[in-house]
Coordinates of C-alpha atoms in Angstrom, one line a residue:
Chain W
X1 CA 3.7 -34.9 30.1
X2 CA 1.9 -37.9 27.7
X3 CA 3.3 -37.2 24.5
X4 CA -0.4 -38.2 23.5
X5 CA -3.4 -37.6 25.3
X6 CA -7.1 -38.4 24.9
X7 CA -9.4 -36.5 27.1
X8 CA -13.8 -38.1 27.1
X9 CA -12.9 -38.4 23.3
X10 CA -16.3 -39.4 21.6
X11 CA -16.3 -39.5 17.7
X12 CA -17.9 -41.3 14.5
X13 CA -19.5 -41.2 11.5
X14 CA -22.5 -38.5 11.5
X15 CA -24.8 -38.5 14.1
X16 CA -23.2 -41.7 15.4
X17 CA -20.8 -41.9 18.0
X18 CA -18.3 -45.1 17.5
X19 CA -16.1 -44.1 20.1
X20 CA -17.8 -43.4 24.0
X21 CA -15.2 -41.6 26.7
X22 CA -12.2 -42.7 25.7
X23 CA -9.4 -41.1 27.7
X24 CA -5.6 -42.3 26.7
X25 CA -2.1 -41.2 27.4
X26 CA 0.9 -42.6 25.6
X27 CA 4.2 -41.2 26.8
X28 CA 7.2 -40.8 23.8
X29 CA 9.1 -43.5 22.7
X30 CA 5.7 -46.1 23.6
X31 CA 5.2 -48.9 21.0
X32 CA 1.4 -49.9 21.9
X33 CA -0.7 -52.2 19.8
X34 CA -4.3 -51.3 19.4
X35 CA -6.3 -54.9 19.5
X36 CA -10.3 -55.9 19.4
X37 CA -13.0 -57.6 17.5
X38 CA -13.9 -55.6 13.6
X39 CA -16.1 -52.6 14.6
X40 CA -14.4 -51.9 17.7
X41 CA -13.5 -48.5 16.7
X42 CA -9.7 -49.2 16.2
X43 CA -10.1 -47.4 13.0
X44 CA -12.3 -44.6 13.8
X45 CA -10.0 -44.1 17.0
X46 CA -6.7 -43.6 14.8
X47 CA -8.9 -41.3 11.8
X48 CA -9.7 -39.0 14.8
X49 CA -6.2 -38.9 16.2
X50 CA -5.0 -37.9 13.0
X51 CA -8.2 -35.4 11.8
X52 CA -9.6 -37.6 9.7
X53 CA -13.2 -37.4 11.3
X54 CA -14.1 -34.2 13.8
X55 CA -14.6 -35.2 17.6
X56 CA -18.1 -35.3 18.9
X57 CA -17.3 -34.4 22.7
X58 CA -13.6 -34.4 24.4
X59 CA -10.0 -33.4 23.2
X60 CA -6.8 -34.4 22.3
X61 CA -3.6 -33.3 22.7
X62 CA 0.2 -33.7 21.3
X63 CA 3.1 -32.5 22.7
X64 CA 1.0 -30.4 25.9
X65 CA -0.6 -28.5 22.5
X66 CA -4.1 -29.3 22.0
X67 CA -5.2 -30.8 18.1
X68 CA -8.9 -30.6 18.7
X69 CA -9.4 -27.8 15.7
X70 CA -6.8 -28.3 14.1
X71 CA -7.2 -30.0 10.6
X72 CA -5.6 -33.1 9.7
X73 CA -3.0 -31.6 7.3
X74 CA -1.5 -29.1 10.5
X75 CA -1.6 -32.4 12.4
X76 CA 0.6 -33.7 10.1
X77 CA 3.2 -30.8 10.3
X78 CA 3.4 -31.3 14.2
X79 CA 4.5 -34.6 13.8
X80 CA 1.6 -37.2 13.4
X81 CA 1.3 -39.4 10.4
X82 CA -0.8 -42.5 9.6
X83 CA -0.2 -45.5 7.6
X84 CA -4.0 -45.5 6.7
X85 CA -6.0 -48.9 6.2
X86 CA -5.8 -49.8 2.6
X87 CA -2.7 -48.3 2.2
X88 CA -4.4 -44.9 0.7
X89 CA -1.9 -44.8 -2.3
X90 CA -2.1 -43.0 -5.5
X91 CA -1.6 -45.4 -8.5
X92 CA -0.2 -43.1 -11.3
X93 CA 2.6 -41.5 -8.9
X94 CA 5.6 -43.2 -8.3
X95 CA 7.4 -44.4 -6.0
X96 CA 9.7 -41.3 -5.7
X97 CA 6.7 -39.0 -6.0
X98 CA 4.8 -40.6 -3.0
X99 CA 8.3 -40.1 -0.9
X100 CA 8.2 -36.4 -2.1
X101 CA 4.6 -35.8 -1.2
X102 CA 5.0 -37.5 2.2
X103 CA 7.7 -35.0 3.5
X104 CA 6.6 -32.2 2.2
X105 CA 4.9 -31.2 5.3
X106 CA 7.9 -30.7 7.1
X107 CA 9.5 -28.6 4.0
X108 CA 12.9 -30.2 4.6
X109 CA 15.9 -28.7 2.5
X110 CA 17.7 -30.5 -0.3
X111 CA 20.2 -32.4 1.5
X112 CA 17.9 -33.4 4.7
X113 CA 15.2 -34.3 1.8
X114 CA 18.4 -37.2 0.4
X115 CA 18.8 -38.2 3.4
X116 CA 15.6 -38.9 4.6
X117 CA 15.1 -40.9 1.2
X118 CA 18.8 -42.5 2.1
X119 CA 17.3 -43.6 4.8
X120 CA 13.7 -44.9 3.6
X121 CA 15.9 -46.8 1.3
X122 CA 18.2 -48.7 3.7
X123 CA 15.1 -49.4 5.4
X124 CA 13.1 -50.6 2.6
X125 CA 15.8 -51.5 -0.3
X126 CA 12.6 -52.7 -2.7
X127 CA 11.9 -49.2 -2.9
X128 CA 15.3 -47.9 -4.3
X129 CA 15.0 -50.5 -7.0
X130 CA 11.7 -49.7 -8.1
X131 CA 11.7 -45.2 -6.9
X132 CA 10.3 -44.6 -10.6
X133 CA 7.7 -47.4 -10.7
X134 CA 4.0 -46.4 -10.1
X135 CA 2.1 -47.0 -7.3
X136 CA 0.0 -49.2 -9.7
X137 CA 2.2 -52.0 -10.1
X138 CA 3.6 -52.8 -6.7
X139 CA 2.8 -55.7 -5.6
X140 CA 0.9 -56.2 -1.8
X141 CA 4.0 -56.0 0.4
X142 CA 6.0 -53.1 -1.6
X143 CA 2.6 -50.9 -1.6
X144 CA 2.4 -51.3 2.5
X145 CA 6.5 -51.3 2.6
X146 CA 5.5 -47.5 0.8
X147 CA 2.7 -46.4 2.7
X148 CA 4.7 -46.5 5.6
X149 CA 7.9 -44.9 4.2
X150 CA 5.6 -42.2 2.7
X151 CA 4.7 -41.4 6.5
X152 CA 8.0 -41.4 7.5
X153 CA 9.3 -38.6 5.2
X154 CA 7.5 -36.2 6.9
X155 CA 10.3 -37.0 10.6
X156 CA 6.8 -38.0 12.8
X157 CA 7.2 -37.9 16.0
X158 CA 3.9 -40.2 16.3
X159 CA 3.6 -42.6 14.0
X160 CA -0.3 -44.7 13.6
X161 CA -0.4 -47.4 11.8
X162 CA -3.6 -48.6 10.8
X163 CA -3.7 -52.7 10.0
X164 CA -0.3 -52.6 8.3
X165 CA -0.4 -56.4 7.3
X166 CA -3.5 -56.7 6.0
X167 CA -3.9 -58.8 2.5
X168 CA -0.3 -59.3 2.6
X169 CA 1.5 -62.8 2.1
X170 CA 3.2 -63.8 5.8
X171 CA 7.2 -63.3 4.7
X172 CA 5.9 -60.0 3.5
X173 CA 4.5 -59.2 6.9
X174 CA 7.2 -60.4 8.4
X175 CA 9.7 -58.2 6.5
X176 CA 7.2 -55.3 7.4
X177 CA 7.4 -56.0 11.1
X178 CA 11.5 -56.4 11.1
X179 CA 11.8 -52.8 9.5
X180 CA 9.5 -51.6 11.8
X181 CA 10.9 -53.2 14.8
X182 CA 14.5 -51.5 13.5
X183 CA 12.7 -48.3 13.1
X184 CA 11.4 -48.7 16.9
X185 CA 14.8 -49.4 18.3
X186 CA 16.7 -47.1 16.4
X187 CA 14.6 -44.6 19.2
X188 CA 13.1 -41.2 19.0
X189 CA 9.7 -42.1 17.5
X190 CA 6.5 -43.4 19.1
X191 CA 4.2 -45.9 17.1
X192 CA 0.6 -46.9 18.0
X193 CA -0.3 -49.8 15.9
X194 CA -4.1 -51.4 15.0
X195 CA -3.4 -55.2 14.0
X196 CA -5.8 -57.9 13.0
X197 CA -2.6 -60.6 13.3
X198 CA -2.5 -59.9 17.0
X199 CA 0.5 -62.8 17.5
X200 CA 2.2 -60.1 15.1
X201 CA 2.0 -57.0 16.7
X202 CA 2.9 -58.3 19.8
X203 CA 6.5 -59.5 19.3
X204 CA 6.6 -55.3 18.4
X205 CA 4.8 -53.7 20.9
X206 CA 5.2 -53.5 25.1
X207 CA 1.7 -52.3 25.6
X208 CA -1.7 -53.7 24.4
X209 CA -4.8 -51.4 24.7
X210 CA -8.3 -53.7 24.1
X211 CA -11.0 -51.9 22.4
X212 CA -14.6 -53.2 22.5
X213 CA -17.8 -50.9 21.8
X214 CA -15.5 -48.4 21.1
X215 CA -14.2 -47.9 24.4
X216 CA -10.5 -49.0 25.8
X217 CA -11.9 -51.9 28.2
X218 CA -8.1 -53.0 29.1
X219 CA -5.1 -51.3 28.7
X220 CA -1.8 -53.2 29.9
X221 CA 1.7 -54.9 29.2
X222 CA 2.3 -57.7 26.6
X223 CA 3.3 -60.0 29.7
X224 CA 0.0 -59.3 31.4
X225 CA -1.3 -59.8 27.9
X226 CA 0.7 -63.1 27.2
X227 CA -0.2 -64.4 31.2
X228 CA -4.1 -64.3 30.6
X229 CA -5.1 -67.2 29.2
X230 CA -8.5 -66.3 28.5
X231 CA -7.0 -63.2 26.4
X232 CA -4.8 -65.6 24.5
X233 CA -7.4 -67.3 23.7
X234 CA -9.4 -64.7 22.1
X235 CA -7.0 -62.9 20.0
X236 CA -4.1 -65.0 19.8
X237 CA -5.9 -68.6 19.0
Chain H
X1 CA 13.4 -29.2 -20.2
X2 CA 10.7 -32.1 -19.6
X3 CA 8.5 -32.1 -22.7
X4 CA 6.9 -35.5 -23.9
X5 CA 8.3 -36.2 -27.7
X6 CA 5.3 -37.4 -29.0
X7 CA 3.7 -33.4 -27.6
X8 CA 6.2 -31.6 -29.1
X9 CA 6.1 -33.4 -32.6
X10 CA 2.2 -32.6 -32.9
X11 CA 2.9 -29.3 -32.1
X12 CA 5.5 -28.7 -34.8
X13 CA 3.4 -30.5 -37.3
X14 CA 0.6 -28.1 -36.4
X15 CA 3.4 -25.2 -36.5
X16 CA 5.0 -26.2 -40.0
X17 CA 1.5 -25.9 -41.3
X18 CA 1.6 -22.7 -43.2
X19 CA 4.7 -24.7 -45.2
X20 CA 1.4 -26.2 -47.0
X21 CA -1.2 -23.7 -47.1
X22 CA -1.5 -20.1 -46.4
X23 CA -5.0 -20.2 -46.9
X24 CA -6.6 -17.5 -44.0
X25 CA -9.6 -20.5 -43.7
X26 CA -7.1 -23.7 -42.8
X27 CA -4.9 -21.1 -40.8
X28 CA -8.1 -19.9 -38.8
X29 CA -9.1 -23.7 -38.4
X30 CA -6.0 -24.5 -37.4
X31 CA -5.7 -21.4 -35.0
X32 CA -9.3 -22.3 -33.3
X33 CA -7.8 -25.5 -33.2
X34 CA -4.6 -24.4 -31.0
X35 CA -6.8 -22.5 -28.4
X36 CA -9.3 -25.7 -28.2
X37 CA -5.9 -27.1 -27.1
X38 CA -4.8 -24.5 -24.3
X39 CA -8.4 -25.3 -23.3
X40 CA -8.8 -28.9 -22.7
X41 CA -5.3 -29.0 -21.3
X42 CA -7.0 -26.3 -18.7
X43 CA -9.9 -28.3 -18.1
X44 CA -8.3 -31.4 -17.9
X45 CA -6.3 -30.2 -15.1
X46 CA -9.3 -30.1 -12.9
X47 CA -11.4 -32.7 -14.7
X48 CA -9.0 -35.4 -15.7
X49 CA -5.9 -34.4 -13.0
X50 CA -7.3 -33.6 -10.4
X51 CA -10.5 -35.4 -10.5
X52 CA -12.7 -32.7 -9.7
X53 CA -16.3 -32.9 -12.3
X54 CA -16.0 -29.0 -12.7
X55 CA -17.4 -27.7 -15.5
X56 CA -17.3 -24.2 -15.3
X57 CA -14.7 -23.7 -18.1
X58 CA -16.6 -22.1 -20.6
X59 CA -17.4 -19.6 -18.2
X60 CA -13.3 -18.6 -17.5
X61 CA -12.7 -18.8 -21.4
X62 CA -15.5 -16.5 -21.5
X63 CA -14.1 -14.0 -18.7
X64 CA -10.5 -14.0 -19.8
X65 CA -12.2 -12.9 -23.4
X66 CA -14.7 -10.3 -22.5
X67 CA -11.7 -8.9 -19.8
X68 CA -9.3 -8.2 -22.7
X69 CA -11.9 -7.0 -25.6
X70 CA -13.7 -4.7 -23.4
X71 CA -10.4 -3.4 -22.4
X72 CA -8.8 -2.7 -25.5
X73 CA -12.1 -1.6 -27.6
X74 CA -13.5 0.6 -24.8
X75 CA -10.4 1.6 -22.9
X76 CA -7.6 0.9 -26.0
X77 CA -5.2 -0.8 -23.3
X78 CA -2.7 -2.6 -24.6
X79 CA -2.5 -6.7 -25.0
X80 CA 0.8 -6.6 -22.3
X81 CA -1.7 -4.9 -20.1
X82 CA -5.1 -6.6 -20.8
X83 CA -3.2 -10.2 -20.5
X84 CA -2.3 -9.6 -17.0
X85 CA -4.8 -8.2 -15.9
X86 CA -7.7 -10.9 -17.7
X87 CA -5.6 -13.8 -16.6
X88 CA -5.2 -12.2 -12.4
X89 CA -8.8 -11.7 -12.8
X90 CA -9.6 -15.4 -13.6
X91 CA -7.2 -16.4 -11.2
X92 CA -9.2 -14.4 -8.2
X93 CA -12.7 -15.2 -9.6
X94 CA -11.6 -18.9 -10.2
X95 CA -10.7 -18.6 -6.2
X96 CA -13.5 -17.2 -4.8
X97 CA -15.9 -19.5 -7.1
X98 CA -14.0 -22.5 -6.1
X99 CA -14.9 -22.2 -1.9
X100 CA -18.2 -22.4 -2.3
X101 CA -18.3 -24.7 -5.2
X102 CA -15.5 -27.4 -4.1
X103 CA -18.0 -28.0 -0.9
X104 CA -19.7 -30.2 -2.5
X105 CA -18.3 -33.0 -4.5
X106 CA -19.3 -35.7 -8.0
X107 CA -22.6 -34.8 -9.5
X108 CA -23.2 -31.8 -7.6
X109 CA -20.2 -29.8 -8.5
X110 CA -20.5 -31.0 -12.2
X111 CA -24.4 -29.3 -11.9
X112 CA -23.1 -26.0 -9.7
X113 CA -20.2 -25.5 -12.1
X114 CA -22.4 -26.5 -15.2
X115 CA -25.1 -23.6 -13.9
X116 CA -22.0 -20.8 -13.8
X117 CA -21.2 -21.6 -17.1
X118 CA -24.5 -20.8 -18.1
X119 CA -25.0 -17.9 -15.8
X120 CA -21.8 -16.7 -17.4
X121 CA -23.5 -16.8 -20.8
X122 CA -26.8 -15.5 -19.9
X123 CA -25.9 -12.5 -17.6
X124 CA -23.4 -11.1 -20.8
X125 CA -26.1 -11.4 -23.3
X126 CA -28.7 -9.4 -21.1
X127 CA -26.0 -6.4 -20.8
X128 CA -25.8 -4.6 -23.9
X129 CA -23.9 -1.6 -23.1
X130 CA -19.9 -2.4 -22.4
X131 CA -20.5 -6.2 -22.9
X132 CA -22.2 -5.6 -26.7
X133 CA -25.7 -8.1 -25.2
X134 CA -26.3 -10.8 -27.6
X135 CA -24.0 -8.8 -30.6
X136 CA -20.8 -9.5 -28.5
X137 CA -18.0 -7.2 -29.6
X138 CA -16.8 -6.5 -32.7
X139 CA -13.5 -4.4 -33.6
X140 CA -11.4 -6.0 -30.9
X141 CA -7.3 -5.4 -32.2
X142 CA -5.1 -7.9 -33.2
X143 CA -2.4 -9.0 -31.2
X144 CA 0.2 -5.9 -30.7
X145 CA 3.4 -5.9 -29.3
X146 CA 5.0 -2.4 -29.2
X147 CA 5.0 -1.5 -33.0
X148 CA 4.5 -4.7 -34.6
X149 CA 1.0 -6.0 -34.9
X150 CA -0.3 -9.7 -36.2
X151 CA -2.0 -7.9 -38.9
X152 CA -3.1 -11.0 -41.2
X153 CA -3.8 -14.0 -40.7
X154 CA -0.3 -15.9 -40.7
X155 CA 1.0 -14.2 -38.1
X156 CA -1.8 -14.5 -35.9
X157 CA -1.9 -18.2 -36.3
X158 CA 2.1 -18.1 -35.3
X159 CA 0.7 -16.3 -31.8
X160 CA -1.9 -18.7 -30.7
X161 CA 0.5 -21.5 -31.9
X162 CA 3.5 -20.2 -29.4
X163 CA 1.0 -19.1 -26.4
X164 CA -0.5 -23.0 -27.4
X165 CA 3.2 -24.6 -27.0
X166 CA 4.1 -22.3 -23.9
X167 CA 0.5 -23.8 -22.5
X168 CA 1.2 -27.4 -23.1
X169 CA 5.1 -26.9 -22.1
X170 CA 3.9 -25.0 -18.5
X171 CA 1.2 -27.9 -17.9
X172 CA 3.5 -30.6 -18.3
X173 CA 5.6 -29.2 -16.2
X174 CA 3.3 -28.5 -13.8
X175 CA 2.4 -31.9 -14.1
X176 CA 5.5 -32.9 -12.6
X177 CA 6.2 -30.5 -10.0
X178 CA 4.8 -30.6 -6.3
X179 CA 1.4 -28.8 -7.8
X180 CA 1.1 -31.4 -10.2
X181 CA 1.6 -34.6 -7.2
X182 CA -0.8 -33.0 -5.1
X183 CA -3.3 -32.1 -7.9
X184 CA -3.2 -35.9 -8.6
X185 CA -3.5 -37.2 -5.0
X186 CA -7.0 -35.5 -5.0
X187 CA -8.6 -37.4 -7.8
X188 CA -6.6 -40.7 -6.5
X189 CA -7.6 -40.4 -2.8
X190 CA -8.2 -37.7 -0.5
X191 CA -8.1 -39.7 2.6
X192 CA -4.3 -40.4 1.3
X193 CA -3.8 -36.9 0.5
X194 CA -4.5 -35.5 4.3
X195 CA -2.7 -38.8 5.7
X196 CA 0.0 -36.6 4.0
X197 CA -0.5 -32.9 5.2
X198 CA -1.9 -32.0 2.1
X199 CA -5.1 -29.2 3.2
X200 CA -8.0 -30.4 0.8
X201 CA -9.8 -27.2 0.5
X202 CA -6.4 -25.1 -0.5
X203 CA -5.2 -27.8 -2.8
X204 CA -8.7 -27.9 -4.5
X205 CA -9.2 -24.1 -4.7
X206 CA -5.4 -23.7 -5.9
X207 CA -6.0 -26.1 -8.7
X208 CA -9.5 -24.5 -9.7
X209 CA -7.7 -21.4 -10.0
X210 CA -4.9 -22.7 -11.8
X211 CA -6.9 -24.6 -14.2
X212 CA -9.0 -21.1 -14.6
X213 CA -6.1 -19.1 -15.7
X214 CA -5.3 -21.5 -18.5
X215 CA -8.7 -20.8 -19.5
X216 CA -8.6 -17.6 -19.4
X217 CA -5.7 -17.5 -21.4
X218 CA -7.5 -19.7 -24.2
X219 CA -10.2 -16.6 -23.8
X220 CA -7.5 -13.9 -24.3
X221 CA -6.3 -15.7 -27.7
X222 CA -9.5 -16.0 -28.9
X223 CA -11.1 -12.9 -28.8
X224 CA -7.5 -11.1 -30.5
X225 CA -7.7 -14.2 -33.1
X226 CA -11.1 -14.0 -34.2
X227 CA -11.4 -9.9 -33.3
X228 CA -15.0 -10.8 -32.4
X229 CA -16.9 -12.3 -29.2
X230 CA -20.4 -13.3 -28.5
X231 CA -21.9 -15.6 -26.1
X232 CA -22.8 -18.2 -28.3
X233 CA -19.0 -18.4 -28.2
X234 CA -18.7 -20.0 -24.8
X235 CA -22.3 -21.6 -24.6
X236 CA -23.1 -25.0 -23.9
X237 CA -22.0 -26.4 -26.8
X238 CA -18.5 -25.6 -26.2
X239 CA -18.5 -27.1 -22.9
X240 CA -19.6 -30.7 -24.4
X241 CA -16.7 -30.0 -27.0
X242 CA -14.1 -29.2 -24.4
X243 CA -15.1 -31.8 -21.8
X244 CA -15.2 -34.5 -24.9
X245 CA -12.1 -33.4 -25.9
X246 CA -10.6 -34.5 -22.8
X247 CA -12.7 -37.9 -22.3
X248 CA -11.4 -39.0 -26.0
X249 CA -7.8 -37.9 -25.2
X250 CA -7.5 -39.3 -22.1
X251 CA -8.5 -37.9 -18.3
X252 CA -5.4 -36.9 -16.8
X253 CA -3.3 -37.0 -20.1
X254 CA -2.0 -34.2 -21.5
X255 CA -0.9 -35.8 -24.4
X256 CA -3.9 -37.5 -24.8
X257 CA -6.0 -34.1 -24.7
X258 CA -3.8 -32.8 -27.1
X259 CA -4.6 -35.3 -29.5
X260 CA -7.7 -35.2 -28.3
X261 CA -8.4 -31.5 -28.9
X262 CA -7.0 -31.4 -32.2
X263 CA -9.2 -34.1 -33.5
X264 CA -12.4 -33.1 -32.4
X265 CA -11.2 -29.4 -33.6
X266 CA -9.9 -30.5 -37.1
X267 CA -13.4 -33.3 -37.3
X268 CA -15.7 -30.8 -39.0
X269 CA -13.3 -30.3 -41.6
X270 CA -13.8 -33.8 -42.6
X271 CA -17.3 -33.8 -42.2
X272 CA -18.1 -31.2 -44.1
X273 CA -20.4 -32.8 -46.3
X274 CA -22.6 -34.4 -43.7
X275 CA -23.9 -30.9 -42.8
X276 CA -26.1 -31.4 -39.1
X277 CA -24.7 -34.8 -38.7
X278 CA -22.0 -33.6 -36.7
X279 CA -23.3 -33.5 -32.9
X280 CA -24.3 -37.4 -34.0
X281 CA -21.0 -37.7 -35.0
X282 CA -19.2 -36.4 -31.6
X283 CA -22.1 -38.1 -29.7
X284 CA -21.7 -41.9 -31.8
X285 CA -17.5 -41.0 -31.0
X286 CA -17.6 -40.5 -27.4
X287 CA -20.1 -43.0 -26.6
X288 CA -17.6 -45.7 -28.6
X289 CA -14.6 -44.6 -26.8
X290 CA -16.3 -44.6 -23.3
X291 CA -17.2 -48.0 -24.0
X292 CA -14.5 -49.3 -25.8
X293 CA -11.4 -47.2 -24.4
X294 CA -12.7 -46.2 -21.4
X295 CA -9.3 -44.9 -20.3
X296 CA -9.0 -42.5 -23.7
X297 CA -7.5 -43.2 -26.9
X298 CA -3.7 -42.4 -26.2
X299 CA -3.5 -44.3 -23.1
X300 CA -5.2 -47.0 -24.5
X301 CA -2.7 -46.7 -27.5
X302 CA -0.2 -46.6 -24.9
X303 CA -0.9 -49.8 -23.3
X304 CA -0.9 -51.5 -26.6
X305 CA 2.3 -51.1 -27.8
X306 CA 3.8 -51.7 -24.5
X307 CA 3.4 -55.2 -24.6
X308 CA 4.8 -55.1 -28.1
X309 CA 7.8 -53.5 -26.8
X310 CA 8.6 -55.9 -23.9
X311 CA 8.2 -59.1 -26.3
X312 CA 10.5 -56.5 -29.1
X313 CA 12.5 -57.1 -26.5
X314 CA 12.8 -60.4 -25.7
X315 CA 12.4 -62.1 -29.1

């Protein structure tokens, strides 16, 4: 059983469909990059994973349990979270308060909350030094470094991330990309990733799924990925 | 206990006041002043906290008042019992107001929650008979605990001033509990908020409710204070008060409101003499704050010294 399944999923913004019949299964432990052109429906694709915008036509399901109805909040509790594009912080909370917010839906107690934020820290030290510093005043690379960290409180089983180096200086990316590769092979967690610096992603990922017109026109390895020339040429220069 | 300094040392100002004067007109001033406080910091939990343009507060400052005068002048319960009771009310009227309400968002919830507010006002003045029409009540009792009763006007001032500082205590500390995080996350993003698990609508309703009770409360006080409620008590004008209140302050500030409340309370007093030139007063002193301290007076006050500090600091 897929740990992630997309049945005919159609979904957008109104009256407008963005994505067309897209049908996906991604089994646990998966790292898979989501690549394509802007206005592919990456984005739209992750928002309706994770609730974010109701489905048009099709289903989805998580662990064998469907999500279709289910709001984006009770997705969260089963073990979904998204690193949303733009980051999605709150400026006046800090650090700490973010961390606190982000596991709350799994209502952990006292000493699994420390150790979760043990950790977030190890993972991301910046964010130890600076747990009572507002959102506000983090600079490009530490607000990122806590969007994701605020995901991971909540223990997802399924983690999206949606363009997680985007306006951030390269060693910053870089440093992104090393915690997360630790995160990946430290095991138990599955991570779908949307990436505009495809040369990124892939040194992360073992699966590459194209979108175009919001449909999934490709879906394969990173070495059938890396052996097509004419695909290197379009997303990796 | 987490209390801002700077909260507490207004308040005990404003509580060592009788030291000067025992006049029952400063005390009453000075007493309206205190409930203004309890509600701004209400409002400003929805308005400035939570980001929600809900302005619907006259209405639950109207509620919790009418609940506890018509109780004790037609029904002679006590205040322990009329309290409860007006501030569960709120709480469940708050609720239910806030599903429909909270479906829409911006300029159309400030004109739905505007419209209760004045539906609030006009439906009480059209009923005469419990509710007193247009009169209001007259001959509500003082605030009574067992035997002892706030009798004059000293020690009713000392009652608004603790339920004020047990008002501003309880909303900073909501503030900074889980309530107060997720109450912030709305106004900051809500496409954050559900990235987190947080359900909009509950969150919403919760703090509309929460918000209300505070009200409410301010209602309660008032009508025992003054021993006398009409609608032009919680009309229009009070709304523009209470929501400039918090603009001045500062949105989301409950410092700021504070300071914000007990200037635009104590203001008259100083212009006094400029009879009718008030609303162009309040008016001139929001429209130069909006402009010039968009952000509110304390927190721009804030951000001034803190530069000051730093170089303090290094020098």
């Amino acid at each position: 059983m897929a740990l992630l399944e997309l049945r005919d999923v159609q979904a957008g913004y109104g009256p407008v469909s963005v994505l067309r019949d897209v049908n996906l299964a991604i089994e646990a432990d998966e790292v898979v990059a989501i690549l394509g052109a802007n206005g592919a429906g990456k984005s739209t694709l992750m928002r309706a994973i994770v609730g974010l915008i109701p489905l048009q036509h099709g289903a989805i399901f998580f662990q064998g349990r469907e999500l279709t109805r289910m709001s984006a909040a009770e997705r969260v509790g089963h073990g979904i979270a998204l690193v949303p594009e733009g980051r999605m912080l709150f400026p006046p909370l800090t650090v700490l308060d973010h961390l606190l917010l982000g596991s709350n839906p799994s209502r952990p107690s006292r000493a699994e909350l420390d150790e979760r934020l043990q950790r977030i820290f190890t993972l991301f030290p910046v964010l130890q030094e600076r747990r009572e510093a507002t959102a506000a005043v983090l600079s490009g690379g530490q607000q990122q470094m806590l969007a994701i960290a605020r995901a991971l409180m909540s223990r997802p089983s399924l983690l999206l991330l949606d363009e997680p180096s985007m306006g951030i200086a390269p060693k910053l990316r870089r440093d992104i990309y090393a915690a997360l590769g630790q995160l990946v092979s430290s095991g138990g967690l599955t991570v779908v990733v949307v990436e505009q610096d495809a040369s990124l992603a892939l040194r992360l990922v073992k699966r590459v799924l194209l979108m175009q017109g919001g449909r999934i026109v490709r879906d394969g390895s990173v070495d059938a990925f890396r052996s097509s020339e004419s695909l290197q040429r379009a997303y990796l220069g | 206990m987490r209390f801002s300094y700077p909260s507490l040392v207004l308040l005990l100002v404003i509580g060592a006041l009788p030291l000067a004067t025992t006049s029952p007109y400063h005390l009453t001033v000075a007493g309206l002043a205190l409930i203004f406080v309890i509600l701004a910091q209400g409002t400003n939990l929805i308005l400035g906290t939570a980001g929600q343009a809900s302005f619907a507060h006259t209405a639950f400052f109207g509620l919790g008042a009418y609940t506890t005068a018509v109780l004790s002048t037609r029904f002679n319960f006590p205040l322990w019992a009329t309290l409860p009771i007006a501030l569960v009310l709120v709480y469940v009227v708050g609720s239910l107001l806030a599903y429909p309400a909270l479906r829409v968002k911006g300029f159309y919830l400030a004109l739905v929650t505007l419209a209760v507010s004045e539906i609030f006002t006009a439906v009480v003045g059209e009923m005469p008979g419990p509710l007193g029409g247009t009169e209001g009540i007259a001959g509500i009792p003082p605030f009574t605990f067992g035997e002892w009763s706030a009798d004059d006007r000293l020690s009713k001032f000392y009652v608004v001033w603790v339920g004020a500082v047990l008002a501003c205590i309880s909303i900073e500390r909501l503030h900074a509990s889980h309530f107060g995080r997720v109450a912030r996350s709305l106004r900051d993003s809500e496409t954050g908020a559900s990235a987190v698990g947080i359900n909009l609508v509950t969150a919403k309703v919760r703090v509309f409710a929460v918000s209300a009770v505070y009200m409410g409360f301010a209602g309660v006080l008032y009508a025992h204070f003054m021993q006398y409620i009409s609608p032009t008590s919680f009309g229009l004008n009070i709304t523009i008060l209470v929501v400039s209140m918090v603009v001045i302050g500062g949105l989301g500030n409950t410092l700021g409101v504070l300071v914000g409340a007990l200037t635009l309370s104590l203001l008259p007093q100083w212009t006094r003499d400029y009879v009718g030139l008030e609303p162009l007063l309040y008016g001139g002193l929001l429209v130069v704050i909006i402009l010039l301290l968009p952000e509110g007076v304390v927190p721009a006050l804030r951000d001034m010294l803190r530069p000051r500090r730093r170089t303090e600091k290094s020098s």
